[in-house]
Coordinates of C-alpha atoms in Angstrom, one line a residue:
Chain A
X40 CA 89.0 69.1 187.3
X41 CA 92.7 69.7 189.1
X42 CA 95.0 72.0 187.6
X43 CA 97.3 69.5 185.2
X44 CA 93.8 68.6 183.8
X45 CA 92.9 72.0 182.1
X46 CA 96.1 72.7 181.2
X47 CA 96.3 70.0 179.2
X48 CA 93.0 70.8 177.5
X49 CA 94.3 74.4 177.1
X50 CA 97.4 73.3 175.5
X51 CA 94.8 70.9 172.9
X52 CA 92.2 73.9 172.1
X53 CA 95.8 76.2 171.7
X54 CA 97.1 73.6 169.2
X55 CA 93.9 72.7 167.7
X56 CA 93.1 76.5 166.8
X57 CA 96.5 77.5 165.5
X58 CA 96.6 74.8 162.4
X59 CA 93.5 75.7 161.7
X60 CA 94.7 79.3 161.2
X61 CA 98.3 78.5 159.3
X62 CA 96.1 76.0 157.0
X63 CA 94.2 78.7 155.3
X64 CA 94.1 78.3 151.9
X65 CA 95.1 81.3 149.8
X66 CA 94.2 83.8 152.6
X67 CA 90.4 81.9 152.6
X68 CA 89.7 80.7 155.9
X69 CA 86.9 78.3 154.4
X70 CA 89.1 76.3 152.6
X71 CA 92.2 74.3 154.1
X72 CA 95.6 74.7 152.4
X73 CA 94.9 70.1 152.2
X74 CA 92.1 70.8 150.2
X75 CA 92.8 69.0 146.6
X76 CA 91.1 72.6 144.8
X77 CA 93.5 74.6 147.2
X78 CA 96.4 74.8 144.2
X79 CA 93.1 75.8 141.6
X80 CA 91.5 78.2 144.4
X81 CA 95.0 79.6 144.7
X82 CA 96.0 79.7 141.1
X83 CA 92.7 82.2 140.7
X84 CA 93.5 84.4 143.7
X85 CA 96.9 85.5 142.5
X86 CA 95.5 86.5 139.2
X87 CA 92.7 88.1 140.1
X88 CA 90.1 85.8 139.0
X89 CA 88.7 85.7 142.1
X90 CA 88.7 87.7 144.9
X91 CA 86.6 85.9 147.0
X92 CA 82.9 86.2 148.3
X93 CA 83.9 88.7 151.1
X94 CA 87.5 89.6 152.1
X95 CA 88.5 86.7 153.7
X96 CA 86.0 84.0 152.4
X97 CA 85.8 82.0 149.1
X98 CA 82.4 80.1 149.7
X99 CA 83.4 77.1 148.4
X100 CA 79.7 75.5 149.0
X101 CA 77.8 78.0 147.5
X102 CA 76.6 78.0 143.9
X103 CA 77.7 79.8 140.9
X104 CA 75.0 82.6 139.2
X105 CA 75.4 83.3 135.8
X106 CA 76.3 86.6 136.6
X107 CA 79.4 85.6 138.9
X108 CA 80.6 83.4 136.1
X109 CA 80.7 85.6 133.3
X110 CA 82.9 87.4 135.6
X111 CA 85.2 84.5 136.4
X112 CA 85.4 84.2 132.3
X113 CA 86.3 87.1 131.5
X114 CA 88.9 87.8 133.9
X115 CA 90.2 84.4 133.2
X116 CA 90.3 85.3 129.1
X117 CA 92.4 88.2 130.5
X118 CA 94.8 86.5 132.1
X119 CA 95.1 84.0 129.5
X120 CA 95.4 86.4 126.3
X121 CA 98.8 87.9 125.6
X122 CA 99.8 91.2 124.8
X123 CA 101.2 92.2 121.4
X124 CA 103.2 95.2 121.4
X125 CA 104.0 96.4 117.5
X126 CA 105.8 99.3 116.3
X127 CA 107.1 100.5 113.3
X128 CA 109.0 104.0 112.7
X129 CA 111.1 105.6 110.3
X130 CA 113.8 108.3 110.5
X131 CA 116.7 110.5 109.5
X132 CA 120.1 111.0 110.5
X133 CA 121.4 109.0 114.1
X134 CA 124.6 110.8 115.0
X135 CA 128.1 109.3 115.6
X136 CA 128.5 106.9 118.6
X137 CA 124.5 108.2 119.8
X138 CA 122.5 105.6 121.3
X139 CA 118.8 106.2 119.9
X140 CA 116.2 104.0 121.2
X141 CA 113.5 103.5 118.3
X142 CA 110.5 101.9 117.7
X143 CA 109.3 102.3 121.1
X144 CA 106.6 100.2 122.1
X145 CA 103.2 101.1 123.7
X146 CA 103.8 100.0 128.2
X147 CA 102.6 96.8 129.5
X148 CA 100.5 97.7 132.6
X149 CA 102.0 95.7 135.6
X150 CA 100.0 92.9 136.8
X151 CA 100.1 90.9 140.0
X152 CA 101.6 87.7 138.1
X153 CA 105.0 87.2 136.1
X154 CA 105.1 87.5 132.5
X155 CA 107.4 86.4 129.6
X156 CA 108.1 88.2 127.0
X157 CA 109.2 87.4 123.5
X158 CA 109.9 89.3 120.0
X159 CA 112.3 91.0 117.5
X160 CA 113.1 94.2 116.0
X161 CA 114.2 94.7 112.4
X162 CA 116.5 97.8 111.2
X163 CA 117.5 98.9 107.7
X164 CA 119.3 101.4 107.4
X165 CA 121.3 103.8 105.2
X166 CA 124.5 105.4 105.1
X167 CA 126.7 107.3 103.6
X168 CA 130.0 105.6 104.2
X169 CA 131.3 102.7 106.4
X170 CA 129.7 102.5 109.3
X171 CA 129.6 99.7 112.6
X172 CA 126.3 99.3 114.3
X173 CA 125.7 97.6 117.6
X174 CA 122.3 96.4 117.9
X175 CA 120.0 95.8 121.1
X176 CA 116.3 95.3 122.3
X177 CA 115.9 97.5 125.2
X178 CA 113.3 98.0 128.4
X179 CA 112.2 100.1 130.4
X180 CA 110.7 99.6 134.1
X181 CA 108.4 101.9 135.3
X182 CA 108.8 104.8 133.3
X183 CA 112.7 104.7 133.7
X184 CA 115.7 104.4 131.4
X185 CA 116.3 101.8 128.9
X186 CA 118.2 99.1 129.8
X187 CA 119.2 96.1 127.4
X188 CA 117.4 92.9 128.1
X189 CA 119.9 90.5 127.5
X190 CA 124.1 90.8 127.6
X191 CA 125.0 90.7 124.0
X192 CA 124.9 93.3 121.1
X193 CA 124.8 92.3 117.5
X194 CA 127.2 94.1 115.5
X195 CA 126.5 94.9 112.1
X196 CA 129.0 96.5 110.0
X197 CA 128.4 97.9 106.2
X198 CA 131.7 99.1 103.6
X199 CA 129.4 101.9 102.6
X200 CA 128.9 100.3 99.2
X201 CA 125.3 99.7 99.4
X202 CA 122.2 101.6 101.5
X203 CA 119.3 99.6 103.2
X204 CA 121.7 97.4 105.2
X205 CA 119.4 95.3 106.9
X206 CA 119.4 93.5 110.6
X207 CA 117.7 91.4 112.6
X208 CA 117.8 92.0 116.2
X209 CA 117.6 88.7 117.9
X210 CA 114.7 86.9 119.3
X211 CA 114.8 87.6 123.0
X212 CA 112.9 86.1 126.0
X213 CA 112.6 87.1 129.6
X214 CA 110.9 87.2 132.2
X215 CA 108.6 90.1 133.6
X216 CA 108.3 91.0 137.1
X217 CA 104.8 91.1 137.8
X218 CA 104.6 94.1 140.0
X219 CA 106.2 96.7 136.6
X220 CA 105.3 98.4 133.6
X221 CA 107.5 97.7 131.0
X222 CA 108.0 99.2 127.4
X223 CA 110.5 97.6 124.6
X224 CA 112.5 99.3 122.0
X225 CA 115.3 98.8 119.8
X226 CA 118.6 100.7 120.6
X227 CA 120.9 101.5 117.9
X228 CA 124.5 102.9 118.2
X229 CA 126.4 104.0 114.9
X230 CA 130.3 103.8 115.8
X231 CA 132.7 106.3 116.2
X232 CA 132.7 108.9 113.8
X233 CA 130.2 107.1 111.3
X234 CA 126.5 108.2 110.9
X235 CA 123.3 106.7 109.8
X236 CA 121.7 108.8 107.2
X237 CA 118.1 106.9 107.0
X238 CA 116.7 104.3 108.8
X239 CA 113.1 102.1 109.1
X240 CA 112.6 99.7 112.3
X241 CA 109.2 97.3 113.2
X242 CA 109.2 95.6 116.2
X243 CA 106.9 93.0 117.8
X244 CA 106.7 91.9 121.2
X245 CA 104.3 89.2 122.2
X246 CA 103.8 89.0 126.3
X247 CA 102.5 86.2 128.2
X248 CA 101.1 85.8 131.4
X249 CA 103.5 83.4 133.1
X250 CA 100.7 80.0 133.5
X251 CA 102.3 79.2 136.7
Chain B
X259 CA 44.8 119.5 136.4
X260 CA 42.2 116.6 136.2
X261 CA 42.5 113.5 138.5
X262 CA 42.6 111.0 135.3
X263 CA 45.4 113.3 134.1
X264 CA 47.7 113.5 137.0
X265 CA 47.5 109.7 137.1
X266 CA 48.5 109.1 133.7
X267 CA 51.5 111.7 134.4
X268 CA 52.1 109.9 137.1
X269 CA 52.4 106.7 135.8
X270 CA 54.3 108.2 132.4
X271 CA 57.1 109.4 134.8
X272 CA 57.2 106.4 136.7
X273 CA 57.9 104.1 133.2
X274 CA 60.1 106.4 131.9
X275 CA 62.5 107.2 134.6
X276 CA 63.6 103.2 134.9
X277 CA 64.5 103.5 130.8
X278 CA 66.4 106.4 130.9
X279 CA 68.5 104.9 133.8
X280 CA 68.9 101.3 133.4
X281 CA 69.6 100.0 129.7
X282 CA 70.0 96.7 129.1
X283 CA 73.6 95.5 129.0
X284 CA 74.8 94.1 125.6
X285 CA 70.9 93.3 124.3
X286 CA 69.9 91.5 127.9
X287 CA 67.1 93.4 129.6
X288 CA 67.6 91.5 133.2
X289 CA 71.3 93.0 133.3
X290 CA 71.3 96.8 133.6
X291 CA 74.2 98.3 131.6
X292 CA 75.5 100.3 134.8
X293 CA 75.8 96.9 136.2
X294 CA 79.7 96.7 138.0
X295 CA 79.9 93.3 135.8
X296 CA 78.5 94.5 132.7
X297 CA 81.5 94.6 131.1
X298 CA 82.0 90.6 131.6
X299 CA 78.5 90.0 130.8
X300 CA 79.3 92.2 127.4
X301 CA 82.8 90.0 126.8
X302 CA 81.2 86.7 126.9
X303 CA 78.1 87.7 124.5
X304 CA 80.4 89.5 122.0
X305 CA 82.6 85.9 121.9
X306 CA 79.3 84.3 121.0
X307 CA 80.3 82.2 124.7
X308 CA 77.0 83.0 126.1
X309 CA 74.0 83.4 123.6
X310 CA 71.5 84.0 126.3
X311 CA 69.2 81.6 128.4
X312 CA 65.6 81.1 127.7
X313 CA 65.1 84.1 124.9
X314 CA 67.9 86.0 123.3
X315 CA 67.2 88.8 125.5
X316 CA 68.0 87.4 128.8
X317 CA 70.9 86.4 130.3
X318 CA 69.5 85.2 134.1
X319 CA 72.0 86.5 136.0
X320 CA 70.9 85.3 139.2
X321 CA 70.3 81.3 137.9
X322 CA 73.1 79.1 138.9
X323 CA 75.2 77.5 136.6
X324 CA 74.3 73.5 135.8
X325 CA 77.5 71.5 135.3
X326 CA 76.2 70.8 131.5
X327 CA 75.9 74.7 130.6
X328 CA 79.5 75.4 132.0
X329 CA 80.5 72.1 129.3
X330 CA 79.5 74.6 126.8
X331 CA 80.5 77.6 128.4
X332 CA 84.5 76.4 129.2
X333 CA 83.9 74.7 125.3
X334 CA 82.9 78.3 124.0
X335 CA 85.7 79.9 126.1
X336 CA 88.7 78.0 125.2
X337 CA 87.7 78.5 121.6
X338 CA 87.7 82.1 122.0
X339 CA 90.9 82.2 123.9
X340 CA 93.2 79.6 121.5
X341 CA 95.4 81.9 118.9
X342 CA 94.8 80.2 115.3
X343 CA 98.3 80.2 113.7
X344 CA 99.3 78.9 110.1
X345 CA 103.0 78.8 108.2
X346 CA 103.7 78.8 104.9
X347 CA 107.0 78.1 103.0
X348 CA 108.6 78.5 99.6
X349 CA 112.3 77.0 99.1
X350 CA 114.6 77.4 96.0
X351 CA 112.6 79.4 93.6
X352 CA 114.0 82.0 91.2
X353 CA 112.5 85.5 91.4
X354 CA 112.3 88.0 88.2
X355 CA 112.8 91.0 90.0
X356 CA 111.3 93.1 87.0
X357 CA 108.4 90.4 87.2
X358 CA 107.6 89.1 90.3
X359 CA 104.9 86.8 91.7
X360 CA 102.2 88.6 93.8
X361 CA 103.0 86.7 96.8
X362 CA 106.2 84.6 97.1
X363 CA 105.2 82.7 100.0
X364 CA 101.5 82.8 102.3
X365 CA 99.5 81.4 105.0
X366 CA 96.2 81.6 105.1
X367 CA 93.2 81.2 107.5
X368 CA 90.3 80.3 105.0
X369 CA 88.5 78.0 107.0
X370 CA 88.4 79.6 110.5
X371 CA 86.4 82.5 109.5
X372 CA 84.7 84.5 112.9
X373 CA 82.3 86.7 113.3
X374 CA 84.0 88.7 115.8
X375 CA 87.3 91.6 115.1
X376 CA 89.9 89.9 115.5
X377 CA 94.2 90.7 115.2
X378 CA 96.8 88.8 113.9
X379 CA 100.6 89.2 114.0
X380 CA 102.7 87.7 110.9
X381 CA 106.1 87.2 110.7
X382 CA 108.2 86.8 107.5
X383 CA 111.8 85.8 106.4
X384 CA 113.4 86.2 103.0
X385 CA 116.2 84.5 102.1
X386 CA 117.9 84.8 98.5
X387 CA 121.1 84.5 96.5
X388 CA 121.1 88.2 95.3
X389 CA 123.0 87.9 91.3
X390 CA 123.6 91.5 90.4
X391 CA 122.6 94.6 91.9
X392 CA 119.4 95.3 93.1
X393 CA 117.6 97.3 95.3
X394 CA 114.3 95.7 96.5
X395 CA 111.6 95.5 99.1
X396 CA 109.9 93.0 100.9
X397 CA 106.7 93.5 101.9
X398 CA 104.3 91.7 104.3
X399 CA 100.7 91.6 102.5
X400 CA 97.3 90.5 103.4
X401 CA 94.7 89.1 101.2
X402 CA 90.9 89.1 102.2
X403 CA 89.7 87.6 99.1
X404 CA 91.2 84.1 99.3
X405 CA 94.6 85.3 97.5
X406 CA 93.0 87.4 94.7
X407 CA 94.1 90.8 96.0
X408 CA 97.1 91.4 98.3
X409 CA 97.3 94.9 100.3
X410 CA 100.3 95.8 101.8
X411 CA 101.0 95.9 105.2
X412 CA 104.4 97.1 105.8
X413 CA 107.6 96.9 103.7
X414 CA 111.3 96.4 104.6
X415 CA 113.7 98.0 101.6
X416 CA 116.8 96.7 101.2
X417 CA 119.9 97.0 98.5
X418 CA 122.5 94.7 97.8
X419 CA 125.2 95.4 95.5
X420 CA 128.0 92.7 93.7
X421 CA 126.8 89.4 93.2
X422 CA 126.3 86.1 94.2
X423 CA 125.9 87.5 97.5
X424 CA 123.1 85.9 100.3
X425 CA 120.7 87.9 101.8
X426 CA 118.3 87.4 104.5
X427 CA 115.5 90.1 105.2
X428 CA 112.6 90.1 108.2
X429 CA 109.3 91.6 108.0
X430 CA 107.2 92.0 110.9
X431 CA 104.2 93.3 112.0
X432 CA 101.1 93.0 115.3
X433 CA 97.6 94.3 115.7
X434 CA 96.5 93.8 112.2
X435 CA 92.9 94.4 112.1
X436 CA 90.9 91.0 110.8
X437 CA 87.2 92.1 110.0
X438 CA 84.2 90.1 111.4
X439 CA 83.8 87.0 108.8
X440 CA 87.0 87.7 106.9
X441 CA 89.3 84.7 105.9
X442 CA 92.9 86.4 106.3
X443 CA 95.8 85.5 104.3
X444 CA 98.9 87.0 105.4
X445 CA 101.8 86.6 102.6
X446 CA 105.1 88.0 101.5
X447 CA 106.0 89.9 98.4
X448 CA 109.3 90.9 97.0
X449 CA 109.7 93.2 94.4
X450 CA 112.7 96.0 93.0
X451 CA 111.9 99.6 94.6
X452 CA 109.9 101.7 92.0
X453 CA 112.5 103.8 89.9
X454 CA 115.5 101.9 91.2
X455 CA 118.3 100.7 88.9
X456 CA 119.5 97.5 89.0
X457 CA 120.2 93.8 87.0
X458 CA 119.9 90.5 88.0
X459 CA 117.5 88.6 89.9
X460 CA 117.2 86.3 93.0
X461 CA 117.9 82.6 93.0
X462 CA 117.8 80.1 95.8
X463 CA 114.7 81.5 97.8
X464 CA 114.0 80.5 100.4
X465 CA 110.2 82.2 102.1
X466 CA 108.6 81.5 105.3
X467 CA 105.6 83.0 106.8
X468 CA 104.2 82.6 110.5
X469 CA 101.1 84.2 111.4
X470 CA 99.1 84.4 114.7
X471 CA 95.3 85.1 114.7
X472 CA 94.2 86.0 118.1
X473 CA 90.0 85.4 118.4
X474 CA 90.0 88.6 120.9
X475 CA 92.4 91.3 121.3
X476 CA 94.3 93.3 124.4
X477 CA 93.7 96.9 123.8
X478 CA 94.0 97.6 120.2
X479 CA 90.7 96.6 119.0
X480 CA 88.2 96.8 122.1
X481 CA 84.8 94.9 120.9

């Protein structure tokens, strides 16, 4: 064989071997990215339904035990159930223009998929005079401050004629980075030089693991 | 010590030592309970999505899976893992505070009974022409005895004061136990605070209910 002549085969075995590598589906190197069951094979990887039958392996061939699948089930009924996060509190005095965070919710682990979230928060309140309150549902990331989830406040404002002023924070949906812990609250801010003698909160937060 | 009596020692230690160590996982004597997939084994029989394989008592963890059994199996599964939900409504009813109806609105789950724990989530919106003064309460409730008996599960007080005045209160509440084989009804109730003053009554009601009843749970109510 002259020279030209196994280069050109070198070049073919160099091209032929590289695909091969970049088609890996999902990091398996049995199953090629082309494979119709490469999106379902994937879609299990990144949440955790499968890890595969060795690190770098999927055995797509090879039957399922019982066993295997009752692991496959329940991982998948973990990933598809959402989280409800539920608080309630009640409380005393909330000083002038002091931003309390209350009813503060229970931390949503991080996972290795996005989430949405979705919920209210409900406030009555009493006072003992007129008094402007600015609303907000509030999160935390990773332990850290709270932060409001969305741009907006909802003002409420009372003449100080009546107690148990009642608000509904707004329904709120976002979406969860996968890789942090979150926790919700609602923040409350009586306005200058006003107080809030009393107050009750519940909030509900429902997260979802994103499907996609 | 006699020969016939070391044996039977012998053979006493060597059946007791595999009980004390391996225990059958969630009622299946082929799956040990220190098994690493235990837990999943334990998650599918409490969900009634595996019920065994030739006995009640074994599971055959090493059989493979026929395409028929994972019919029932995905069947069994995406019955455990679909969140029952009902609504109920009330519009433009008059309300005696001083004499209210039990539950003003309700939504019930009567024919989806389970014999697993369960939670539900309920959400619930008053809306009312206040005439008078009054300070009142609305309360979520739950019924276990097909509406008979409501107990209350959290209450939102409120006061309104002049008249002819619109009101809108939200009650709302997660992880509310269900007990195995209970039909839930989750409702509304309004009522005047005990010992409060007030006159007048509530006209042009509007109630809605929404509530959620998840077949399994996150980590409120491990089963």
């Amino acid at each position: 064989m002259h020279v030209p002549c196994r280069s050109a085969l070198a070049l073919v075995v160099a091209l032929a071997t590289i695909p091969a590598h970049a088609q890996q589906c999902a990091g398996f190197d049995d199953v090629l990215a082309t494979s119709a069951f490469c999106p379902n094979v994937t879609w299990m990887k990144n949440r955790a339904i499968t890890l595969g039958c060795s690190g770098t392996s999927y055995c797509p061939d090879e039957l399922v035990s019982r066993l295997a699948m009752a692991a496959f089930m329940k991982r998948l009924g973990d990933v598809a159930t959402p989280q409800v996060l539920s608080a309630e509190a009640t409380g005393s005095a909330i000083a002038s223009g002091a931003t309390q965070e209350l009813c503060v919710s229970a931390e949503v682990p991080a996972k290795g998929y996005g989430r949405t979230a979705v919920g209210e928060a409900t406030l009555s309140y009493d006072t003992s005079g007129a008094v402007d309150v600015a609303l907000r549902i509030v999160r935390s990331t990773n332990g850290g401050a709270f932060v409001p989830v969305h741009t907006g406040i909802l003002p409420e404002a009372t003449d100080g004629s009546r107690n148990h002023e009642h608000v509904i924070a707004p329904v709120v949906q976002l979406v969860a980075d996968g890789a942090a812990a979150y926790r919700f609250a609602l923040a409350v801010t009586p306005g200058a030089g006003q107080t809030i003698t009393g107050w009750s909160c519940q909030l509900l937060m429902t997260v979802q693991n994103a499907i996609e | 010590m006699s020969r016939p009596l070391r044996t039977l020692l012998v053979v006493l230690a060597l059946t007791a030592a595999p009980a004390a160590s391996a225990a059958p996982c969630s009622g299946f004597t082929d799956v040990i309970d220190t098994d690493a997939l235990c837990p999943s084994v334990d998650w599918l029989k409490n969900r009634a999505i595996t019920t065994g394989c030739s006995s009640a008592t074994l599971f055959c963890p090493t059989q493979p899976v026929i395409r028929l059994s994972m019919a029932a199996f995905m069947n069994r599964l995406g019955r455990a893992l679909v969140a029952g939900q009902h609504g109920g409504a009330l519009s433009g009813a008059s309300v005696d505070l001083d004499a209210p109806p039990a539950v003003l609105c309700n939504a019930g789950f009567g024919a989806d009974p389970s014999p697993l724990t369960r939670a539900a989530r309920a959400v619930a919106t008053v809306s009312a022409k206040i005439n008078g003064s009054a300070t009142y309460a609305v309360t979520l409730v739950q019924s276990t005895d097909g509406g008979v008996t409501w107990t209350p599960l959290n209450a939102v007080p409120v006061s309104v004061g002049g008249s002819d005045r619109f009101s809108t209160v939200r009650a709302v509440k997660g992880d509310i136990p269900v007990a195995p084989n209970s039909s839930p009804d989750f409702g509304v109730r309004i009522a005047r605070v005990a010992g409060s003053s007030g006159t007048g009554g509530l006209t042009n009601v509007v109630c809605t209910v929404l509530a959620m009843l998840d077949q399994r749970t996150g980590t409120s109510f491990p089963f």
